[in-house]
Amino acid sequence: MRSFASENISPDVVAFQFAVRGKIAIVSEEIDNAIKKAKAEGKPNPYPFEKVVKCNSGNPQLLNQKPLTFVREITSMVEYPPLTEHPELFHADAVARAKEIIKATGCNGTTGAYSPSKGLAYVRQTIARFLEERDNVPMSPEDIYLTDGASIAIKIVMQLMLSHPLHGIMIPNPQYPLYGACIQQLGGKTCHYNLNEDNYWLPDINDIKEQYEKYQNEGIKIKALVVINPGNPCGEVLPVDTIKEIIRFCNEKKICLMADEVYQENIWTDVPFNSFRKILATMEPEIAHGLELISFHSISKGFYGECGKRGGMFACTNIPEFARLMMYKIISTTLCSNVVGQVVMSIICNLPKEGDPSYPLFKQERDEILGSLKRKAEYLCDIFNKCEGMSCNRAAGAMYLFPRITLPEKFIKECHERHEDPNETYCIEMLKKTGIAVVKGSGFGQKKGTYHFRIALLPPENEIEEVGKRIQVFHNSFIQQYK
Amino acid sequence: MRSFASENISPDVVAFQFAVRGKIAIVSEEIDNAIKKAKAEGKPNPYPFEKVVKCNSGNPQLLNQKPLTFVREITSMVEYPPLTEHPELFHADAVARAKEIIKATGCNGTTGAYSPSKGLAYVRQTIARFLEERDNVPMSPEDIYLTDGASIAIKIVMQLMLSHPLHGIMIPNPQYPLYGACIQQLGGKTCHYNLNEDNYWLPDINDIKEQYEKYQNEGIKIKALVVINPGNPCGEVLPVDTIKEIIRFCNEKKICLMADEVYQENIWTDVPFNSFRKILATMEPEIAHGLELISFHSISKGFYGECGKRGGMFACTNIPEFARLMMYKIISTTLCSNVVGQVVMSIICNLPKEGDPSYPLFKQERDEILGSLKRKAEYLCDIFNKCEGMSCNRAAGAMYLFPRITLPEKFIKECHERHEDPNETYCIEMLKKTGIAVVKGSGFGQKKGTYHFRIALLPPENEIEEVGKRIQVFHNSFIQQYK
């Protein structure tokens, strides 16, 4: 039997699931290709839509969100420095920033040299200043590590902690499936605490304590607890009291707190975003200087949405030097994260300010994107709550809704007979009938016997009504069909 | 004890070494910072040089190699598409290509959306055409996977195969230390075969067979064999017969052949580069259609040297569908590789041709870089062979020399008394005295009792004489000191 025979593939690799890019992404591409092929051959379109609306991934620019002009003016000059000699083409502050970045990197082909493994010093300094201003807490650039997106950062941090099948990490349920996938790839135990659908998907400290005890009684050594705030997929934003409770709990158990804060700019209600770093600094000194906290951020979300550039980072608080050296060592094996992504990370941490030449356009672009996301979150939530057998919490932040669907008993039974996941079959049906790709709730985790889907709030605003209606029509006829 | 206490860090992480970015990189940065600080404070420079010459890493643009104009004209326009409306600033074929790429990605902010996890279809098609032309063998774009540099590609492929402490992968000795580091991180066994210093660092099939038997007798299940061709750190280029012998061996043992071909454009003698794919296709059908071969390529090396962009790929030959699905799944958890890196990968696979507007400048830039590397390889090799107690094989390819140094017994004894690696101490001494950073041979692996260092051929040509002289002076006085 050869090395890549199915029986020889690592069971940890075979076992894990990653629904966001799973069957739904593959079928979406197949459908788009079938439509293109039919068109090219002059045959009728086999589907009642022109193109799949990809609401399965938080990928704004794929759905026509325009990149910030300020960001792209700079990156184009950094790519090809002779362009800085054409100030007529760009805003003056963008030219100045591009020159600053080109100088800071210290080589001609700025983005073409490996940077130090943790990232360019200039970029880490810029991020440190941003975090200091945001949180009013000192931050050393030495505690910042740049990575190709936050996803790989999470995997690196977990790799340090998981070295035994009974090492566990507590993650929310529902979770962003990267977490479960990483833990399983690293051979650890995925441990859950619950988000409470009846309380706007907020976690409950008593449930966290209960689950912890339960896992401990099973012999599992919990190493860390993950919080996603604002929440993916559910859109909850944690109040300060909850943040404090979680900090106290992690400190008491001496476990690491992993704070995924990539949606920090995406806030839709009057619940503000508070970083764990900021709240930690307000607590008793033995906690503030004790808790091992790692905070993640990214250029992929917010109003910048530069997903394809793969820029991410993590910031360490109270992490001992030896552990940080080991983080450095893991990153160094792939040499460094991509420098364009690093540059963009520095830009989103240092955006135009009032009075800057780029400010008016920047403000217009940012406000348009954030305003539109908020309106779409409210509009779709209303529509979903009007559907029979569907209910949806409003999202306080992030980029998704996670409505609950009541699937007919008859449909569930039929799926089980066909060995199908009813939640997946529902989503694939929706995709084929409406052209809208959403991710099955079972891909994130959900209370037994409940069903959901996650929809990204990303179609252009002038299409959102159509998206809402198509889902409504599909869902209602689906329910009728199985009544 | 908290999660990140030293005793709690995963032993697999603690154990592995990665010398290229290890102590030498850290001390280099410390020295550069000390010089800068002294300068800023108006104090005398504590070192007899202005700046460290970083020959420890294959990072051409850090040492002032200019990026190809054709590449950067395109990437700047792809970053900021309004620039395509200024054809006066760019070569016409670069504008046309930029427009083609912008169209192919199918979204406005071309590089800002996650691509499909394997990479943009356009990029994979372009690479497939390049490989077909290079090898005269059909290649499906579906068998190509884009990654953030070749290093992470290697880790992904190994992750599929290693799931038991007795699973091993055979790598050359000396090796590029990424290989050992990945195997150890994944909990597998690093198994060596030897490159023969007395025969221009070529591997010997009898040695490979012997080593394989030895590991098998120890209960280790070998899953794959790695070949680096052209070789890093030794610069050997494999003759066709050796390639065929290795293919036959891997096929007979039913193990995967991992072909690291990232230096395929860096050829310094009349031994031509032959890809494993090309040679495989010429063999008996049961081998040509049986051997599991994975080939790696990158934008970081060759004459393009776009290291910081982190663009890499692997191409599968005879890999079953289930294994390829598992590769897809691992990549999908980090969503996709950075799109700028993907775009550059497509450009280096489709460079200007004679008659294209960009061709004359492109040809001049390429020939200058490759000519200079070749001259530097020859010059330094000659110098090293003139030093007492130093000998060096000529490099047939890649970007490095790997001279052997005879260290004085007295020095070795002193190092051992101080629990130091003599090879490392020698390199750190060289760094402090000359400002030239090279990597200790012990970081790559070497025959017991021998010592080497790896030097990248990257200082600008007008500095290479100085680099050679400084090493010569240092080495001779070092030898005298311990006589």
Short mmCIF file of N, CA and C in Angstrom, two decimals, chain A residues 20-21 24-26 28-29 32 36 51-67 72 300-301 303-309 369 376 399 435-437 454 456-461 463, chain B residues 101-117 119-121 335-336 339 342:
data_model
loop_
_atom_site.label_atom_id
_atom_site.label_comp_id
_atom_site.label_asym_id
_atom_site.label_seq_id
_atom_site.Cartn_x
_atom_site.Cartn_y
_atom_site.Cartn_z
N VAL A 20 -16.93 25.61 6.77
CA VAL A 20 -16.98 26.87 6.02
C VAL A 20 -16.47 26.67 4.60
N ARG A 21 -15.46 25.82 4.46
CA ARG A 21 -14.92 25.53 3.13
C ARG A 21 -15.20 24.09 2.73
N ILE A 24 -20.31 22.85 1.02
CA ILE A 24 -21.03 24.01 0.48
C ILE A 24 -20.14 24.80 -0.49
N ALA A 25 -18.86 24.93 -0.17
CA ALA A 25 -17.94 25.67 -1.05
C ALA A 25 -17.70 24.89 -2.34
N ILE A 26 -17.59 23.57 -2.20
CA ILE A 26 -17.31 22.74 -3.38
C ILE A 26 -18.53 22.73 -4.31
N SER A 28 -20.86 24.98 -4.48
CA SER A 28 -20.99 26.33 -5.04
C SER A 28 -20.14 26.49 -6.29
N GLU A 29 -18.91 26.03 -6.20
CA GLU A 29 -18.03 26.14 -7.38
C GLU A 29 -18.54 25.29 -8.53
N ASP A 32 -21.45 27.17 -10.16
CA ASP A 32 -20.95 28.30 -10.97
C ASP A 32 -20.32 27.81 -12.27
N LYS A 36 -21.54 28.59 -16.12
CA LYS A 36 -20.61 29.14 -17.11
C LYS A 36 -20.53 28.25 -18.35
N LYS A 51 -25.67 33.19 -10.75
CA LYS A 51 -24.37 33.05 -10.07
C LYS A 51 -24.64 32.82 -8.59
N VAL A 52 -23.83 32.01 -7.94
CA VAL A 52 -24.01 31.76 -6.51
C VAL A 52 -23.63 33.01 -5.71
N VAL A 53 -24.50 33.38 -4.76
CA VAL A 53 -24.19 34.48 -3.84
C VAL A 53 -23.50 33.86 -2.64
N LYS A 54 -22.20 34.11 -2.50
CA LYS A 54 -21.41 33.34 -1.53
C LYS A 54 -21.48 33.94 -0.13
N CYS A 55 -22.53 33.59 0.58
CA CYS A 55 -22.70 34.05 1.96
C CYS A 55 -22.17 33.01 2.93
N ASN A 56 -21.34 32.08 2.44
CA ASN A 56 -20.81 31.03 3.31
C ASN A 56 -19.51 31.43 3.97
N SER A 57 -18.94 32.54 3.55
CA SER A 57 -17.63 32.90 4.08
C SER A 57 -17.61 34.41 4.29
N GLY A 58 -16.88 34.86 5.30
CA GLY A 58 -16.77 36.31 5.58
C GLY A 58 -15.79 36.94 4.63
N ASN A 59 -16.16 37.03 3.36
CA ASN A 59 -15.24 37.38 2.28
C ASN A 59 -15.77 38.59 1.52
N PRO A 60 -15.74 39.80 2.14
CA PRO A 60 -16.49 40.95 1.62
C PRO A 60 -16.15 41.33 0.19
N GLN A 61 -14.86 41.33 -0.17
CA GLN A 61 -14.51 41.84 -1.49
C GLN A 61 -14.97 40.90 -2.60
N LEU A 62 -15.19 39.63 -2.27
CA LEU A 62 -15.73 38.71 -3.27
C LEU A 62 -17.14 39.14 -3.65
N LEU A 63 -17.83 39.77 -2.71
CA LEU A 63 -19.20 40.24 -2.97
C LEU A 63 -19.19 41.75 -3.23
N ASN A 64 -18.14 42.19 -3.87
CA ASN A 64 -18.06 43.55 -4.41
C ASN A 64 -17.82 44.67 -3.42
N GLN A 65 -17.53 44.35 -2.14
CA GLN A 65 -17.09 45.44 -1.26
C GLN A 65 -15.77 45.97 -1.81
N LYS A 66 -15.68 47.30 -1.95
CA LYS A 66 -14.46 47.89 -2.53
C LYS A 66 -13.41 48.05 -1.44
N PRO A 67 -12.13 47.77 -1.77
CA PRO A 67 -11.08 48.01 -0.78
C PRO A 67 -10.97 49.50 -0.48
N ARG A 72 -5.02 50.85 -0.73
CA ARG A 72 -4.51 50.40 -2.02
C ARG A 72 -3.59 51.41 -2.70
N SER A 300 -8.61 41.06 7.76
CA SER A 300 -9.62 40.48 6.88
C SER A 300 -11.03 40.98 7.15
N LYS A 301 -11.27 41.52 8.32
CA LYS A 301 -12.65 41.84 8.69
C LYS A 301 -12.82 43.34 8.82
N PHE A 303 -13.98 47.10 8.41
CA PHE A 303 -14.42 47.74 7.17
C PHE A 303 -13.34 47.64 6.10
N TYR A 304 -12.21 47.01 6.44
CA TYR A 304 -11.12 46.90 5.46
C TYR A 304 -11.31 45.64 4.61
N GLY A 305 -11.62 44.50 5.28
CA GLY A 305 -11.97 43.28 4.54
C GLY A 305 -10.91 42.81 3.56
N GLU A 306 -9.64 42.93 3.92
CA GLU A 306 -8.57 42.53 3.00
C GLU A 306 -8.19 41.07 3.21
N CYS A 307 -9.18 40.19 3.08
CA CYS A 307 -9.01 38.76 3.35
C CYS A 307 -7.88 38.14 2.53
N GLY A 308 -7.87 38.44 1.24
CA GLY A 308 -6.95 37.76 0.33
C GLY A 308 -5.50 38.09 0.61
N LYS A 309 -5.27 39.15 1.37
CA LYS A 309 -3.88 39.54 1.65
C LYS A 309 -3.29 38.74 2.79
N ILE A 369 -19.57 51.31 4.35
CA ILE A 369 -19.46 49.86 4.57
C ILE A 369 -20.09 49.47 5.90
N LYS A 376 -28.07 45.75 6.86
CA LYS A 376 -28.33 44.40 6.36
C LYS A 376 -28.59 43.44 7.52
N MET A 399 -20.23 39.71 11.60
CA MET A 399 -20.56 39.84 10.18
C MET A 399 -21.59 38.82 9.71
N GLY A 435 -29.52 29.77 -5.06
CA GLY A 435 -28.20 30.29 -5.40
C GLY A 435 -27.51 30.98 -4.25
N ILE A 436 -28.08 30.84 -3.04
CA ILE A 436 -27.46 31.48 -1.88
C ILE A 436 -26.74 30.41 -1.06
N ALA A 437 -25.44 30.61 -0.85
CA ALA A 437 -24.64 29.64 -0.11
C ALA A 437 -24.52 30.09 1.34
N ARG A 454 -25.53 29.70 9.19
CA ARG A 454 -24.84 30.99 9.29
C ARG A 454 -24.84 31.67 7.94
N ALA A 456 -23.46 35.14 5.98
CA ALA A 456 -22.62 36.34 6.05
C ALA A 456 -23.39 37.52 5.46
N LEU A 457 -23.25 38.70 6.10
CA LEU A 457 -24.06 39.87 5.74
C LEU A 457 -23.42 40.62 4.57
N LEU A 458 -23.01 39.89 3.53
CA LEU A 458 -22.12 40.53 2.58
C LEU A 458 -22.66 40.86 1.20
N PRO A 459 -23.84 40.37 0.81
CA PRO A 459 -24.30 40.79 -0.53
C PRO A 459 -24.45 42.31 -0.57
N PRO A 460 -24.23 42.92 -1.74
CA PRO A 460 -24.40 44.37 -1.84
C PRO A 460 -25.80 44.77 -1.36
N GLU A 461 -25.89 45.97 -0.80
CA GLU A 461 -27.15 46.36 -0.17
C GLU A 461 -28.33 46.32 -1.14
N GLU A 463 -28.93 44.22 -3.25
CA GLU A 463 -29.35 42.83 -3.52
C GLU A 463 -29.92 42.16 -2.27
N ILE B 101 -5.21 39.68 -15.21
CA ILE B 101 -5.28 39.14 -13.85
C ILE B 101 -6.48 39.73 -13.11
N ILE B 102 -6.67 41.03 -13.24
CA ILE B 102 -7.80 41.67 -12.56
C ILE B 102 -9.11 41.04 -13.02
N LYS B 103 -9.21 40.79 -14.31
CA LYS B 103 -10.42 40.18 -14.85
C LYS B 103 -10.57 38.74 -14.34
N ALA B 104 -9.45 38.02 -14.33
CA ALA B 104 -9.51 36.60 -13.98
C ALA B 104 -9.94 36.38 -12.53
N THR B 105 -9.60 37.32 -11.66
CA THR B 105 -9.94 37.11 -10.26
C THR B 105 -11.42 37.38 -10.02
N GLY B 106 -12.06 38.11 -10.92
CA GLY B 106 -13.51 38.26 -10.85
C GLY B 106 -14.01 39.13 -9.72
N CYS B 107 -13.18 39.93 -9.11
CA CYS B 107 -13.70 40.91 -8.15
C CYS B 107 -12.86 42.18 -8.21
N ASN B 108 -13.45 43.26 -7.82
CA ASN B 108 -12.82 44.58 -7.93
C ASN B 108 -11.47 44.65 -7.26
N GLY B 109 -11.48 44.28 -6.00
CA GLY B 109 -10.27 44.49 -5.19
C GLY B 109 -9.43 43.25 -5.28
N THR B 110 -9.11 42.93 -6.51
CA THR B 110 -8.53 41.64 -6.86
C THR B 110 -7.82 40.89 -5.74
N THR B 111 -6.86 41.52 -5.11
CA THR B 111 -6.08 40.75 -4.14
C THR B 111 -6.72 40.76 -2.76
N GLY B 112 -7.92 41.29 -2.65
CA GLY B 112 -8.53 41.45 -1.33
C GLY B 112 -9.53 40.41 -0.93
N ALA B 113 -9.89 39.52 -1.84
CA ALA B 113 -10.85 38.46 -1.49
C ALA B 113 -10.10 37.16 -1.27
N TYR B 114 -10.59 36.35 -0.30
CA TYR B 114 -10.07 34.98 -0.22
C TYR B 114 -10.26 34.34 -1.58
N SER B 115 -9.27 33.62 -2.06
CA SER B 115 -9.44 32.84 -3.28
C SER B 115 -9.98 31.46 -2.89
N PRO B 116 -10.35 30.64 -3.88
CA PRO B 116 -10.58 29.23 -3.53
C PRO B 116 -9.36 28.70 -2.77
N SER B 117 -9.57 27.71 -1.90
CA SER B 117 -8.49 27.30 -1.00
C SER B 117 -7.24 26.82 -1.73
N GLY B 119 -6.20 27.95 -4.48
CA GLY B 119 -5.64 29.06 -5.26
C GLY B 119 -6.55 29.44 -6.41
N LEU B 120 -6.35 30.62 -6.96
CA LEU B 120 -7.15 31.09 -8.09
C LEU B 120 -7.01 30.13 -9.27
N ALA B 121 -8.13 29.85 -9.95
CA ALA B 121 -8.10 28.95 -11.11
C ALA B 121 -7.13 29.48 -12.16
N LEU B 335 -7.99 29.07 5.03
CA LEU B 335 -8.78 29.68 3.96
C LEU B 335 -8.10 29.66 2.60
N CYS B 336 -6.96 30.33 2.45
CA CYS B 336 -6.24 30.29 1.18
C CYS B 336 -4.88 30.93 1.41
N VAL B 339 -3.08 36.20 -1.90
CA VAL B 339 -3.38 36.28 -3.32
C VAL B 339 -2.27 37.02 -4.08
N GLN B 342 0.14 34.46 -4.93
CA GLN B 342 -0.40 33.64 -6.03
C GLN B 342 -0.20 34.34 -7.37
#
